[in-house]
């Protein structure tokens, strides 16, 4: 009799288990023992694109925001088009940057020696690459998947997470309190795209704030969902997001945020 | 793992043809609770960016965007769509609709998933295909920026190409 009850209990558990898995597939309860805590949605601001000129219907870009398209387009809208926010004094058009020294002190826009840039729209703080030898050097490249790569510590991760990758850069920046912060990491593809100035190319970024930027490919922390041998990156040659083999050696720029 | 997720997705999906696949190991920054849905007015507000979107691609309507056929347009016509709506009836009580710029459009690409890379509760019946942004392209003056919602990547496309359209406005 007791054995029967135990059998019954086991069969109930077995019946419930598949539903548990379904919930996991919906990202709601457990994934391989990992509790999925719902991410609180915090209001955040997007950067504008940096595009302050108009395109034509079929071919040709204008040098101004007037073209043969009567309707409004990118250059008519957002921070880049707003006189209150599009001053070039704090970065191209709608971008608003503040230079920080290696201890995190804010500097004036004409400062000639700075280590990080604070983005006043998104709230992100970015590493500035240098010509000097060392971990922040502009030509250092890394295979994808080091510390802070998304999914690196998840038991159900796909594909290879290479080491040593950018581990030394992240660890030393945090240990040294680089620019006053100890939470440096690789940016997601959305974050990395946010500092692309799509109004220009080679490189597609405001070099007055981000000197020593290569027109090459910079890794994001974001994997490519369908293709586990790939991760996401931004080519600052044209400013488009690209996918690259994780085993290829690419540039990086660290970021940190309050969340 | 992928196969398991794929089979599970098939099991729980009411529509076998809309088998979006998601990877648990990639952070889901686009969960359902990020989106405030008004299925009657057919708009959704992104609590992250503060942008209000039409839930349906142009050409589609209904609470599940199940009515009609998704329409495609060259960039000139695509930019004229919100202008026409704003100067006539408006939509959902608003007359400030526009085509999103490339960064706004990227913000709804849920890259933890693919085919399509978007939250389908917020944006039902979204094709895994190209959508126009309002952003022209610097390096090729006959191109504009698209997001391909198959994987959520940006891509230059010829301005004359007929591509899907989704409208946005800055919420109050």
GROMACS .gro file of C-alpha atoms in nm:
model
  431
    1UNK     CA    1   0.000   0.000   0.000
    2UNK     CA    2   0.272   0.245   0.099
    3UNK     CA    3   0.475   0.146  -0.201
    4UNK     CA    4   0.176   0.228  -0.416
    5UNK     CA    5   0.156   0.577  -0.272
    6UNK     CA    6   0.523   0.635  -0.338
    7UNK     CA    7   0.480   0.513  -0.692
    8UNK     CA    8   0.186   0.747  -0.730
    9UNK     CA    9   0.388   1.038  -0.597
   10UNK     CA   10   0.672   0.965  -0.835
   11UNK     CA   11   0.438   0.949  -1.131
   12UNK     CA   12   0.283   1.283  -1.030
   13UNK     CA   13   0.630   1.437  -1.015
   14UNK     CA   14   0.712   1.293  -1.355
   15UNK     CA   15   0.386   1.435  -1.489
   16UNK     CA   16   0.467   1.780  -1.350
   17UNK     CA   17   0.825   1.789  -1.471
   18UNK     CA   18   0.751   1.845  -1.839
   19UNK     CA   19   0.540   2.148  -1.752
   20UNK     CA   20   0.826   2.279  -1.547
   21UNK     CA   21   1.038   2.252  -1.858
   22UNK     CA   22   0.779   2.435  -2.064
   23UNK     CA   23   0.788   2.720  -1.817
   24UNK     CA   24   1.165   2.721  -1.842
   25UNK     CA   25   1.140   2.747  -2.218
   26UNK     CA   26   0.930   3.056  -2.158
   27UNK     CA   27   1.214   3.199  -1.949
   28UNK     CA   28   0.990   3.220  -1.646
   29UNK     CA   29   1.096   2.982  -1.375
   30UNK     CA   30   1.405   2.766  -1.389
   31UNK     CA   31   1.660   2.693  -1.653
   32UNK     CA   32   1.877   2.398  -1.558
   33UNK     CA   33   1.852   2.500  -1.194
   34UNK     CA   34   1.920   2.867  -1.268
   35UNK     CA   35   1.651   3.089  -1.126
   36UNK     CA   36   1.546   3.345  -1.382
   37UNK     CA   37   1.481   3.665  -1.192
   38UNK     CA   38   1.268   3.904  -1.399
   39UNK     CA   39   1.480   4.202  -1.500
   40UNK     CA   40   1.324   4.522  -1.368
   41UNK     CA   41   1.257   4.758  -1.656
   42UNK     CA   42   1.443   5.081  -1.599
   43UNK     CA   43   1.379   5.379  -1.823
   44UNK     CA   44   1.682   5.459  -2.040
   45UNK     CA   45   1.764   5.701  -2.320
   46UNK     CA   46   1.876   5.613  -2.670
   47UNK     CA   47   2.139   5.813  -2.848
   48UNK     CA   48   2.049   5.972  -3.178
   49UNK     CA   49   2.232   5.852  -3.489
   50UNK     CA   50   2.456   6.150  -3.568
   51UNK     CA   51   2.297   6.184  -3.912
   52UNK     CA   52   2.229   6.553  -3.983
   53UNK     CA   53   2.181   6.536  -4.360
   54UNK     CA   54   1.900   6.399  -4.574
   55UNK     CA   55   1.889   6.115  -4.826
   56UNK     CA   56   1.701   6.135  -5.153
   57UNK     CA   57   1.427   5.902  -5.273
   58UNK     CA   58   1.648   5.686  -5.490
   59UNK     CA   59   2.003   5.815  -5.497
   60UNK     CA   60   2.216   6.093  -5.356
   61UNK     CA   61   2.262   6.237  -5.009
   62UNK     CA   62   2.224   6.608  -4.943
   63UNK     CA   63   2.477   6.805  -4.743
   64UNK     CA   64   2.185   6.958  -4.554
   65UNK     CA   65   1.859   6.823  -4.413
   66UNK     CA   66   1.671   6.908  -4.733
   67UNK     CA   67   1.619   6.653  -5.011
   68UNK     CA   68   1.364   6.545  -5.270
   69UNK     CA   69   1.173   6.359  -4.996
   70UNK     CA   70   0.907   6.592  -4.860
   71UNK     CA   71   0.835   6.385  -4.548
   72UNK     CA   72   1.052   6.405  -4.237
   73UNK     CA   73   1.342   6.162  -4.204
   74UNK     CA   74   1.623   6.093  -3.954
   75UNK     CA   75   1.784   6.439  -3.976
   76UNK     CA   76   1.456   6.615  -3.893
   77UNK     CA   77   1.405   6.428  -3.567
   78UNK     CA   78   1.555   6.364  -3.228
   79UNK     CA   79   1.848   6.517  -3.043
   80UNK     CA   80   2.045   6.582  -3.363
   81UNK     CA   81   1.767   6.812  -3.489
   82UNK     CA   82   1.694   6.989  -3.161
   83UNK     CA   83   1.877   7.320  -3.110
   84UNK     CA   84   1.873   7.257  -2.734
   85UNK     CA   85   2.065   6.928  -2.766
   86UNK     CA   86   2.266   6.936  -3.091
   87UNK     CA   87   2.560   7.154  -2.993
   88UNK     CA   88   2.894   7.022  -3.115
   89UNK     CA   89   3.060   7.156  -2.801
   90UNK     CA   90   2.991   6.828  -2.617
   91UNK     CA   91   3.028   6.587  -2.908
   92UNK     CA   92   2.892   6.573  -3.262
   93UNK     CA   93   2.530   6.697  -3.294
   94UNK     CA   94   2.303   6.517  -3.044
   95UNK     CA   95   2.582   6.327  -2.871
   96UNK     CA   96   2.673   6.462  -2.529
   97UNK     CA   97   3.003   6.341  -2.387
   98UNK     CA   98   3.218   6.437  -2.088
   99UNK     CA   99   3.588   6.353  -2.066
  100UNK     CA  100   3.710   6.180  -1.747
  101UNK     CA  101   4.064   6.147  -1.617
  102UNK     CA  102   4.209   5.817  -1.500
  103UNK     CA  103   4.064   5.875  -1.152
  104UNK     CA  104   3.719   5.956  -1.285
  105UNK     CA  105   3.733   6.333  -1.243
  106UNK     CA  106   3.531   6.525  -1.501
  107UNK     CA  107   3.736   6.737  -1.738
  108UNK     CA  108   3.646   7.023  -1.969
  109UNK     CA  109   3.575   6.954  -2.334
  110UNK     CA  110   3.912   7.105  -2.437
  111UNK     CA  111   4.116   6.876  -2.210
  112UNK     CA  112   4.394   6.703  -2.402
  113UNK     CA  113   4.460   6.411  -2.169
  114UNK     CA  114   4.167   6.190  -2.072
  115UNK     CA  115   4.114   5.818  -2.014
  116UNK     CA  116   3.738   5.766  -2.032
  117UNK     CA  117   3.428   5.926  -2.180
  118UNK     CA  118   3.096   5.956  -2.001
  119UNK     CA  119   2.794   5.950  -2.231
  120UNK     CA  120   2.547   6.195  -2.076
  121UNK     CA  121   2.252   6.057  -2.275
  122UNK     CA  122   2.285   5.684  -2.213
  123UNK     CA  123   2.471   5.710  -1.882
  124UNK     CA  124   2.738   5.466  -2.004
  125UNK     CA  125   3.106   5.532  -1.935
  126UNK     CA  126   3.352   5.419  -2.204
  127UNK     CA  127   3.721   5.332  -2.212
  128UNK     CA  128   3.932   5.553  -2.439
  129UNK     CA  129   4.205   5.363  -2.621
  130UNK     CA  130   4.564   5.485  -2.608
  131UNK     CA  131   4.881   5.482  -2.812
  132UNK     CA  132   5.082   5.392  -2.503
  133UNK     CA  133   5.188   5.032  -2.447
  134UNK     CA  134   4.968   4.839  -2.207
  135UNK     CA  135   4.622   4.695  -2.164
  136UNK     CA  136   4.440   4.998  -2.308
  137UNK     CA  137   4.645   5.009  -2.628
  138UNK     CA  138   4.440   5.075  -2.939
  139UNK     CA  139   4.565   4.776  -3.140
  140UNK     CA  140   4.519   4.500  -2.881
  141UNK     CA  141   4.295   4.225  -3.017
  142UNK     CA  142   4.122   3.933  -2.851
  143UNK     CA  143   3.924   3.620  -2.931
  144UNK     CA  144   3.563   3.637  -2.817
  145UNK     CA  145   3.422   3.501  -2.493
  146UNK     CA  146   3.626   3.628  -2.199
  147UNK     CA  147   3.499   3.757  -1.864
  148UNK     CA  148   3.160   3.938  -1.893
  149UNK     CA  149   3.072   3.784  -2.231
  150UNK     CA  150   2.697   3.722  -2.215
  151UNK     CA  151   2.614   3.365  -2.122
  152UNK     CA  152   2.970   3.278  -2.022
  153UNK     CA  153   2.863   3.149  -1.680
  154UNK     CA  154   2.530   3.001  -1.791
  155UNK     CA  155   2.513   2.620  -1.772
  156UNK     CA  156   2.322   2.604  -2.103
  157UNK     CA  157   2.562   2.824  -2.297
  158UNK     CA  158   2.633   2.739  -2.658
  159UNK     CA  159   2.959   2.747  -2.847
  160UNK     CA  160   3.311   2.817  -2.728
  161UNK     CA  161   3.400   3.098  -2.486
  162UNK     CA  162   3.767   3.156  -2.552
  163UNK     CA  163   4.030   3.229  -2.286
  164UNK     CA  164   4.237   3.427  -2.205
  165UNK     CA  165   4.048   3.655  -2.443
  166UNK     CA  166   4.015   4.005  -2.290
  167UNK     CA  167   4.030   3.875  -1.931
  168UNK     CA  168   4.344   4.070  -1.841
  169UNK     CA  169   4.199   4.396  -1.973
  170UNK     CA  170   3.874   4.359  -1.775
  171UNK     CA  171   4.036   4.228  -1.456
  172UNK     CA  172   4.317   4.484  -1.444
  173UNK     CA  173   4.082   4.774  -1.525
  174UNK     CA  174   3.861   4.672  -1.234
  175UNK     CA  175   4.151   4.600  -0.997
  176UNK     CA  176   4.302   4.940  -1.079
  177UNK     CA  177   3.971   5.125  -1.040
  178UNK     CA  178   4.017   5.258  -1.392
  179UNK     CA  179   3.851   5.602  -1.415
  180UNK     CA  180   3.716   5.544  -1.066
  181UNK     CA  181   3.512   5.235  -1.149
  182UNK     CA  182   3.546   4.865  -1.073
  183UNK     CA  183   3.261   4.730  -1.288
  184UNK     CA  184   3.417   4.738  -1.636
  185UNK     CA  185   3.283   4.490  -1.890
  186UNK     CA  186   3.230   4.435  -2.260
  187UNK     CA  187   2.934   4.629  -2.407
  188UNK     CA  188   2.628   4.456  -2.553
  189UNK     CA  189   2.571   4.508  -2.924
  190UNK     CA  190   2.304   4.769  -2.846
  191UNK     CA  191   2.539   4.959  -2.616
  192UNK     CA  192   2.827   4.945  -2.864
  193UNK     CA  193   2.600   5.064  -3.147
  194UNK     CA  194   2.493   5.360  -2.932
  195UNK     CA  195   2.825   5.544  -2.977
  196UNK     CA  196   2.836   5.486  -3.354
  197UNK     CA  197   2.814   5.817  -3.539
  198UNK     CA  198   2.630   5.707  -3.853
  199UNK     CA  199   2.676   6.054  -3.994
  200UNK     CA  200   3.037   5.970  -4.078
  201UNK     CA  201   3.269   5.678  -4.158
  202UNK     CA  202   3.629   5.551  -4.121
  203UNK     CA  203   3.587   5.560  -3.830
  204UNK     CA  204   3.214   5.599  -3.764
  205UNK     CA  205   3.258   5.765  -3.424
  206UNK     CA  206   3.331   6.110  -3.282
  207UNK     CA  207   3.713   6.097  -3.282
  208UNK     CA  208   3.729   6.422  -3.084
  209UNK     CA  209   3.614   6.217  -2.785
  210UNK     CA  210   3.725   5.869  -2.894
  211UNK     CA  211   4.076   5.916  -3.038
  212UNK     CA  212   4.278   5.614  -3.147
  213UNK     CA  213   3.963   5.442  -3.275
  214UNK     CA  214   4.041   5.200  -3.553
  215UNK     CA  215   3.817   5.161  -3.856
  216UNK     CA  216   3.818   4.793  -3.764
  217UNK     CA  217   3.588   4.550  -3.588
  218UNK     CA  218   3.512   4.576  -3.215
  219UNK     CA  219   3.357   4.288  -3.020
  220UNK     CA  220   3.036   4.319  -2.825
  221UNK     CA  221   2.948   4.087  -2.536
  222UNK     CA  222   2.648   3.954  -2.733
  223UNK     CA  223   2.651   3.604  -2.881
  224UNK     CA  224   2.477   3.529  -3.212
  225UNK     CA  225   2.169   3.331  -3.110
  226UNK     CA  226   2.138   3.102  -3.411
  227UNK     CA  227   2.505   3.045  -3.490
  228UNK     CA  228   2.705   2.940  -3.187
  229UNK     CA  229   3.043   2.984  -3.357
  230UNK     CA  230   2.969   3.356  -3.401
  231UNK     CA  231   2.931   3.665  -3.184
  232UNK     CA  232   2.823   4.021  -3.260
  233UNK     CA  233   3.050   4.312  -3.333
  234UNK     CA  234   3.049   4.661  -3.478
  235UNK     CA  235   3.269   4.760  -3.770
  236UNK     CA  236   3.370   5.121  -3.712
  237UNK     CA  237   3.472   5.138  -4.077
  238UNK     CA  238   3.110   5.205  -4.174
  239UNK     CA  239   2.940   5.173  -3.835
  240UNK     CA  240   2.733   4.865  -3.912
  241UNK     CA  241   2.688   4.569  -3.683
  242UNK     CA  242   2.850   4.253  -3.809
  243UNK     CA  243   2.888   3.896  -3.697
  244UNK     CA  244   3.229   3.739  -3.658
  245UNK     CA  245   3.370   3.397  -3.581
  246UNK     CA  246   3.434   3.383  -3.206
  247UNK     CA  247   3.787   3.256  -3.268
  248UNK     CA  248   3.886   3.563  -3.469
  249UNK     CA  249   4.091   3.833  -3.296
  250UNK     CA  250   3.912   4.166  -3.278
  251UNK     CA  251   3.939   4.498  -3.098
  252UNK     CA  252   3.737   4.585  -2.787
  253UNK     CA  253   3.630   4.894  -2.593
  254UNK     CA  254   3.521   4.850  -2.233
  255UNK     CA  255   3.209   5.005  -2.085
  256UNK     CA  256   3.051   5.034  -1.741
  257UNK     CA  257   2.710   5.143  -1.621
  258UNK     CA  258   2.526   5.203  -1.298
  259UNK     CA  259   2.290   4.909  -1.352
  260UNK     CA  260   2.000   2.201  -2.621
  261UNK     CA  261   1.904   2.383  -2.939
  262UNK     CA  262   1.707   2.084  -3.065
  263UNK     CA  263   1.531   2.054  -2.730
  264UNK     CA  264   1.436   2.421  -2.731
  265UNK     CA  265   1.324   2.394  -3.088
  266UNK     CA  266   1.098   2.098  -3.010
  267UNK     CA  267   0.961   2.272  -2.701
  268UNK     CA  268   0.895   2.584  -2.904
  269UNK     CA  269   0.706   2.375  -3.156
  270UNK     CA  270   0.503   2.220  -2.873
  271UNK     CA  271   0.399   2.546  -2.712
  272UNK     CA  272   0.354   2.743  -3.029
  273UNK     CA  273  -0.004   2.768  -3.153
  274UNK     CA  274   0.130   2.830  -3.502
  275UNK     CA  275   0.388   2.585  -3.629
  276UNK     CA  276   0.503   2.832  -3.892
  277UNK     CA  277   0.585   3.099  -3.636
  278UNK     CA  278   0.839   2.896  -3.445
  279UNK     CA  279   1.059   3.168  -3.301
  280UNK     CA  280   1.362   3.016  -3.128
  281UNK     CA  281   1.517   3.167  -2.816
  282UNK     CA  282   1.839   3.088  -2.633
  283UNK     CA  283   1.819   3.089  -2.253
  284UNK     CA  284   2.188   3.167  -2.212
  285UNK     CA  285   2.153   3.504  -2.384
  286UNK     CA  286   2.009   3.772  -2.155
  287UNK     CA  287   1.648   3.851  -2.240
  288UNK     CA  288   1.639   4.231  -2.230
  289UNK     CA  289   1.299   4.226  -2.404
  290UNK     CA  290   1.071   4.038  -2.160
  291UNK     CA  291   0.693   4.072  -2.181
  292UNK     CA  292   0.678   4.304  -1.879
  293UNK     CA  293   0.892   4.559  -2.067
  294UNK     CA  294   0.595   4.623  -2.295
  295UNK     CA  295   0.267   4.790  -2.206
  296UNK     CA  296   0.022   4.660  -2.464
  297UNK     CA  297  -0.297   4.831  -2.577
  298UNK     CA  298  -0.447   4.565  -2.803
  299UNK     CA  299  -0.758   4.771  -2.877
  300UNK     CA  300  -0.565   5.072  -3.005
  301UNK     CA  301  -0.301   4.838  -3.153
  302UNK     CA  302  -0.010   5.018  -2.991
  303UNK     CA  303   0.257   4.912  -2.743
  304UNK     CA  304   0.473   5.129  -2.517
  305UNK     CA  305   0.829   5.022  -2.447
  306UNK     CA  306   0.884   5.099  -2.077
  307UNK     CA  307   1.260   5.094  -2.139
  308UNK     CA  308   1.289   5.355  -2.413
  309UNK     CA  309   0.958   5.537  -2.364
  310UNK     CA  310   0.877   5.486  -2.731
  311UNK     CA  311   0.523   5.397  -2.843
  312UNK     CA  312   0.510   5.157  -3.140
  313UNK     CA  313   0.237   5.035  -3.367
  314UNK     CA  314   0.210   4.666  -3.279
  315UNK     CA  315   0.151   4.568  -3.640
  316UNK     CA  316   0.365   4.615  -3.945
  317UNK     CA  317   0.199   4.849  -4.196
  318UNK     CA  318  -0.072   4.664  -4.386
  319UNK     CA  319  -0.168   4.449  -4.087
  320UNK     CA  320  -0.423   4.519  -3.816
  321UNK     CA  321  -0.616   4.344  -3.539
  322UNK     CA  322  -0.532   4.241  -3.183
  323UNK     CA  323  -0.294   3.978  -3.313
  324UNK     CA  324  -0.204   4.166  -3.633
  325UNK     CA  325  -0.387   3.886  -3.811
  326UNK     CA  326  -0.586   4.099  -4.056
  327UNK     CA  327  -0.449   4.204  -4.393
  328UNK     CA  328  -0.115   4.160  -4.564
  329UNK     CA  329   0.211   4.321  -4.449
  330UNK     CA  330   0.294   4.587  -4.708
  331UNK     CA  331   0.637   4.677  -4.842
  332UNK     CA  332   0.757   5.014  -4.968
  333UNK     CA  333   1.056   5.202  -5.106
  334UNK     CA  334   1.202   5.459  -4.869
  335UNK     CA  335   1.021   5.755  -5.028
  336UNK     CA  336   0.681   5.590  -4.987
  337UNK     CA  337   0.769   5.451  -4.645
  338UNK     CA  338   0.847   5.800  -4.512
  339UNK     CA  339   0.520   5.929  -4.661
  340UNK     CA  340   0.307   5.678  -4.464
  341UNK     CA  341   0.329   5.847  -4.122
  342UNK     CA  342   0.299   6.190  -4.285
  343UNK     CA  343  -0.030   6.081  -4.443
  344UNK     CA  344  -0.159   5.931  -4.116
  345UNK     CA  345  -0.067   6.239  -3.914
  346UNK     CA  346  -0.232   6.482  -4.155
  347UNK     CA  347  -0.560   6.286  -4.169
  348UNK     CA  348  -0.704   6.055  -3.906
  349UNK     CA  349  -0.402   6.002  -3.685
  350UNK     CA  350  -0.358   5.663  -3.518
  351UNK     CA  351  -0.454   5.562  -3.162
  352UNK     CA  352  -0.535   5.926  -3.095
  353UNK     CA  353  -0.191   6.052  -3.194
  354UNK     CA  354  -0.072   6.255  -3.493
  355UNK     CA  355   0.304   6.244  -3.441
  356UNK     CA  356   0.388   5.906  -3.593
  357UNK     CA  357   0.715   5.864  -3.778
  358UNK     CA  358   0.954   5.607  -3.916
  359UNK     CA  359   1.201   5.502  -3.643
  360UNK     CA  360   1.569   5.588  -3.686
  361UNK     CA  361   1.809   5.296  -3.698
  362UNK     CA  362   1.889   5.301  -3.323
  363UNK     CA  363   1.521   5.316  -3.228
  364UNK     CA  364   1.444   5.024  -3.458
  365UNK     CA  365   1.739   4.829  -3.315
  366UNK     CA  366   1.596   4.876  -2.964
  367UNK     CA  367   1.310   4.631  -3.032
  368UNK     CA  368   1.531   4.365  -3.189
  369UNK     CA  369   1.532   4.087  -2.927
  370UNK     CA  370   1.863   3.923  -3.009
  371UNK     CA  371   1.822   3.641  -2.759
  372UNK     CA  372   1.584   3.502  -3.022
  373UNK     CA  373   1.576   3.456  -3.398
  374UNK     CA  374   1.330   3.408  -3.681
  375UNK     CA  375   1.200   3.652  -3.574
  376UNK     CA  376   1.425   3.846  -3.334
  377UNK     CA  377   1.142   4.033  -3.163
  378UNK     CA  378   0.901   3.992  -2.871
  379UNK     CA  379   0.596   3.842  -3.045
  380UNK     CA  380   0.361   3.920  -2.756
  381UNK     CA  381   0.430   4.290  -2.805
  382UNK     CA  382   0.470   4.274  -3.183
  383UNK     CA  383   0.254   3.986  -3.313
  384UNK     CA  384   0.289   3.834  -3.658
  385UNK     CA  385   0.621   4.005  -3.734
  386UNK     CA  386   0.790   3.872  -4.043
  387UNK     CA  387   1.155   3.761  -4.017
  388UNK     CA  388   1.244   4.019  -4.273
  389UNK     CA  389   1.377   4.370  -4.343
  390UNK     CA  390   1.222   4.685  -4.194
  391UNK     CA  391   1.301   5.042  -4.293
  392UNK     CA  392   1.454   5.299  -4.066
  393UNK     CA  393   1.447   5.670  -4.143
  394UNK     CA  394   1.829   5.678  -4.151
  395UNK     CA  395   2.008   5.728  -4.484
  396UNK     CA  396   2.355   5.585  -4.538
  397UNK     CA  397   2.670   5.791  -4.551
  398UNK     CA  398   2.893   5.556  -4.751
  399UNK     CA  399   2.643   5.462  -5.019
  400UNK     CA  400   2.410   5.741  -5.115
  401UNK     CA  401   2.155   5.513  -5.280
  402UNK     CA  402   2.107   5.312  -4.960
  403UNK     CA  403   1.926   5.342  -4.628
  404UNK     CA  404   1.955   5.144  -4.303
  405UNK     CA  405   1.733   4.843  -4.238
  406UNK     CA  406   1.707   4.606  -3.946
  407UNK     CA  407   1.668   4.246  -4.050
  408UNK     CA  408   1.431   4.097  -3.791
  409UNK     CA  409   1.542   3.749  -3.880
  410UNK     CA  410   1.840   3.798  -3.645
  411UNK     CA  411   1.819   4.164  -3.543
  412UNK     CA  412   2.118   4.285  -3.741
  413UNK     CA  413   2.139   4.616  -3.928
  414UNK     CA  414   2.195   4.611  -4.301
  415UNK     CA  415   2.220   4.868  -4.580
  416UNK     CA  416   1.952   4.841  -4.843
  417UNK     CA  417   1.881   5.013  -5.169
  418UNK     CA  418   1.637   5.297  -5.116
  419UNK     CA  419   1.416   5.170  -5.396
  420UNK     CA  420   1.374   4.824  -5.241
  421UNK     CA  421   1.030   4.740  -5.110
  422UNK     CA  422   1.072   4.669  -4.742
  423UNK     CA  423   0.839   4.635  -4.439
  424UNK     CA  424   0.748   4.936  -4.223
  425UNK     CA  425   0.666   4.979  -3.852
  426UNK     CA  426   0.584   5.323  -3.712
  427UNK     CA  427   0.686   5.479  -3.383
  428UNK     CA  428   0.624   5.795  -3.181
  429UNK     CA  429   0.773   5.941  -2.866
  430UNK     CA  430   0.526   5.861  -2.587
  431UNK     CA  431   0.394   6.146  -2.379
   0.00000   0.00000   0.00000
